[in-house]
Amino acid sequence: MPETLSIVDQRRATIVPLHQQRQPEDDVSDDKASTCGTVLIFLSVVLVILTLPFSLFVCFKNKVDFTQHSHVNA
């Protein structure tokens, strides 16, 4: 009589054992990818630094306008 496996046992049989999984150090990254990533991170930091003062100004301006209008209507 052939032995039948349960669904759980079938799934366990298809899982790759831990010692056969790829390790992160196996990945070979080229210099272009790391350079591109570095440039993108640098540009995003510069964008945040350049827009932060404007964003804070608009937020505080709106808060001041909101508090002034709320006292007038009260």
N, CA and C of each residue as an Amber inpcrd file, in Angstrom:
protein
   222
   0.8470000  -1.1580000   0.0000000   0.0000000   0.0000000   0.0000000
   0.9040000   1.2370000   0.0000000   0.7210000   2.1800000  -0.9750000
   1.5690000   3.3690000  -1.0280000   1.2440000   4.2930000   0.1430000
   2.2930000   4.8510000   0.6670000   2.1250000   5.7500000   1.8010000
   1.7350000   7.1350000   1.2750000   0.6450000   7.6890000   1.7780000
   0.2040000   9.0190000   1.3470000   0.6280000  10.0370000   2.3850000
   1.0770000  11.1630000   1.8940000   1.5130000  12.2340000   2.7770000
   0.3840000  13.2310000   2.9810000   0.3000000  13.7710000   4.1700000
  -0.6880000  14.8090000   4.4140000  -0.2380000  16.0790000   3.6990000
  -1.1200000  17.0410000   3.6110000  -0.8050000  18.3020000   2.9340000
   0.3510000  19.0040000   3.6470000   0.3440000  18.9620000   4.9650000
   1.4080000  19.6060000   5.7350000   2.7440000  18.9320000   5.4410000
   2.7470000  17.6040000   5.3970000   3.9910000  16.8860000   5.1110000
   4.4650000  17.1470000   3.6790000   3.5350000  17.2880000   2.7400000
   3.9220000  17.6000000   1.3620000   4.5830000  18.9720000   1.2880000
   4.0200000  19.9340000   2.0010000   4.6030000  21.2790000   2.0040000
   5.9700000  21.2780000   2.6770000   6.1070000  20.5100000   3.7480000
   7.4040000  20.4260000   4.4180000   8.4490000  19.8200000   3.4930000
   8.0320000  18.8910000   2.6580000   8.9750000  18.2420000   1.7500000
   9.4430000  19.2010000   0.6600000   8.6330000  20.2120000   0.3220000
   8.9990000  21.1450000  -0.7400000   9.8120000  22.3260000  -0.2280000
   9.8590000  22.5260000   1.0920000  10.6250000  23.6360000   1.6540000
  12.1100000  23.3160000   1.5430000  12.8770000  24.3060000   1.1350000
  14.3180000  24.1240000   0.9880000  14.9360000  24.1010000   2.3810000
  15.7400000  23.1130000   2.6810000  16.3930000  23.0790000   3.9970000
  17.2770000  24.3090000   4.2030000  17.4620000  24.6800000   5.4680000
  18.2190000  25.8900000   5.7940000  19.6310000  25.8650000   5.2390000
  20.2920000  24.7280000   5.2540000  21.6730000  24.6830000   4.7850000
  21.7760000  24.7970000   3.2640000  20.6560000  24.6930000   2.5410000
  20.6860000  24.8260000   1.0880000  20.2190000  26.2000000   0.6140000
  19.7700000  27.0410000   1.5420000  19.3060000  28.3640000   1.1480000
  20.4950000  29.2520000   0.8280000  20.2460000  30.2470000  -0.0470000
  21.3060000  31.1900000  -0.3990000  21.5810000  32.1130000   0.7630000
  22.8180000  32.4050000   0.9660000  23.2310000  33.3200000   2.0140000
  23.4630000  34.6980000   1.3960000  23.2440000  35.7760000   2.1640000
  23.4390000  37.1270000   1.6090000  24.8500000  37.3630000   1.0860000
  25.8590000  36.7330000   1.6770000  27.2180000  36.9590000   1.2030000
  27.4760000  36.2980000  -0.1440000  26.5560000  35.4100000  -0.5860000
  26.7030000  34.7960000  -1.8960000  26.3790000  35.7700000  -3.0260000
  25.6190000  36.8200000  -2.7040000  25.2410000  37.7960000  -3.7240000
  26.4550000  38.6320000  -4.1050000  26.6570000  38.7560000  -5.3870000
  27.7580000  39.5710000  -5.8760000  27.1510000  40.8470000  -6.4430000
  27.4370000  41.9710000  -5.7990000  26.9040000  43.2430000  -6.2800000
  28.0240000  43.9880000  -6.9850000  27.6980000  44.5740000  -8.1220000
  28.7090000  45.3220000  -8.8420000  28.7750000  46.7580000  -8.3260000
  29.8250000  47.4510000  -8.7080000  30.0490000  48.8040000  -8.2160000
  29.0200000  49.7880000  -8.7570000  28.4830000  49.5330000  -9.9520000
  27.5110000  50.4510000 -10.5230000  26.2480000  50.4990000  -9.6880000
  25.7890000  49.3670000  -9.2050000  24.5780000  49.3280000  -8.3890000
  24.7960000  50.0610000  -7.0720000  25.9350000  49.8520000  -6.4540000
  26.1820000  50.5260000  -5.1820000  26.3880000  52.0240000  -5.3950000
  26.9970000  52.4020000  -6.5110000  27.1710000  53.8180000  -6.8140000
  25.8250000  54.4810000  -7.0780000  24.9710000  53.8050000  -7.8190000
  23.6410000  54.3470000  -8.1020000  22.8490000  54.5080000  -6.8090000
  22.9120000  53.5180000  -5.9370000  22.2170000  53.6010000  -4.6540000
  22.7310000  54.7480000  -3.8080000  24.0470000  54.9300000  -3.7990000
  24.6450000  56.0240000  -3.0360000  24.1980000  57.3700000  -3.5730000
  24.1660000  57.5170000  -4.8820000  23.7270000  58.7770000  -5.4950000
  22.2640000  59.0450000  -5.1630000  21.4240000  58.0220000  -5.2310000
  20.0060000  58.2140000  -4.9240000  19.7910000  58.6050000  -3.4640000
  20.5220000  57.9830000  -2.5700000  20.4060000  58.3380000  -1.1550000
  20.8690000  59.7730000  -0.9380000  21.9840000  60.1510000  -1.5710000
  22.4940000  61.5110000  -1.4340000  21.4770000  62.5350000  -1.9550000
  20.8930000  62.2670000  -3.1190000  19.9140000  63.1990000  -3.6800000
  18.6660000  63.3060000  -2.8090000  18.2330000  62.1970000  -2.2280000
  17.0480000  62.2550000  -1.3790000  17.3230000  63.0410000  -0.1010000
  18.5200000  62.8950000   0.4730000  18.8710000  63.6710000   1.6680000
  18.9300000  65.1550000   1.3240000  19.5230000  65.4970000   0.1880000
  19.5900000  66.8960000  -0.2360000  18.1850000  67.4560000  -0.4460000
  17.3070000  66.6820000  -1.0490000  15.9340000  67.1390000  -1.2700000
  15.2200000  67.4080000   0.0520000  15.4040000  66.5470000   1.0190000
  14.7800000  66.7510000   2.3320000  15.3410000  68.0040000   2.9940000
  16.6480000  68.1920000   2.9380000  17.2670000  69.3590000   3.5700000
  16.7940000  70.6520000   2.9070000  16.6590000  70.6370000   1.5830000
  16.2380000  71.8540000   0.8800000  14.7690000  72.1850000   1.1060000
  13.9210000  71.1890000   1.2340000  12.4840000  71.4560000   1.3540000
  12.0000000  71.5530000   2.7960000  12.7990000  71.1360000   3.7580000
  12.3580000  71.1620000   5.1510000  12.0360000  72.5670000   5.6550000
  12.8710000  73.5720000   5.4180000  12.5120000  74.9180000   5.9090000
  11.1990000  75.4290000   5.3220000  10.9890000  75.2270000   4.0490000
   9.7470000  75.6700000   3.4150000   8.5460000  74.9400000   4.0180000
   8.6830000  73.6400000   4.2190000   7.5860000  72.8620000   4.7890000
   7.2540000  73.3230000   6.1990000   8.2770000  73.5640000   7.0090000
   8.0320000  74.0430000   8.3650000   7.3840000  75.4250000   8.3560000
   7.8360000  76.2910000   7.4570000   7.2520000  77.6240000   7.3580000
   5.7580000  77.5370000   7.0350000   5.4000000  76.7130000   6.0700000
   3.9980000  76.5810000   5.6790000   3.1730000  75.9970000   6.8220000
   3.7080000  75.0130000   7.5160000   2.9700000  74.4140000   8.6270000
   2.7270000  75.4230000   9.7330000   3.7570000  76.1680000  10.1310000
   3.5840000  77.1390000  11.2020000   2.7070000  78.3000000  10.7660000
   2.8000000  78.6950000   9.5030000   1.9440000  79.7650000   8.9970000
   0.4870000  79.3440000   9.0590000   0.2030000  78.1120000   8.6500000
  -1.1680000  77.6100000   8.6990000  -1.6640000  77.5130000  10.1350000
  -0.7970000  77.1360000  11.0650000  -1.2070000  77.0340000  12.4610000
  -1.5400000  78.4110000  13.0180000  -0.7290000  79.3930000  12.6860000
  -0.9910000  80.7520000  13.1570000  -2.2960000  81.2620000  12.5600000
  -2.5000000  81.0620000  11.2650000  -3.7370000  81.4920000  10.6250000
  -4.9490000  80.7960000  11.2390000  -4.8220000  79.5220000  11.5290000
  -5.9340000  78.7610000  12.0990000  -6.2800000  79.2920000  13.4870000
  -5.2500000  79.5490000  14.3110000  -5.5330000  80.0220000  15.6800000
  -6.1050000  81.4370000  15.6490000  -5.6660000  82.2850000  14.7230000
  -6.2130000  83.6400000  14.6330000  -7.6750000  83.6060000  14.2120000
  -8.0150000  82.7520000  13.2490000  -9.3930000  82.6890000  12.7660000
 -10.3050000  82.0220000  13.7970000  -9.7860000  81.1160000  14.5740000
 -10.6410000  80.4330000  15.5530000 -10.9940000  81.3760000  16.6870000
 -10.1190000  82.3490000  17.0330000 -10.4300000  83.3050000  18.1050000
 -11.4250000  84.3470000  17.6030000 -11.3670000  84.7030000  16.3450000
 -12.2830000  85.7010000  15.7890000 -13.7010000  85.1620000  15.7750000
 -13.8580000  83.8810000  15.4070000 -15.1810000  83.2860000  15.2860000
 -15.7780000  82.9290000  16.6440000 -14.9900000  82.8770000  17.6840000
 -15.5050000  82.4290000  18.9770000 -16.2440000  83.5030000  19.7140000
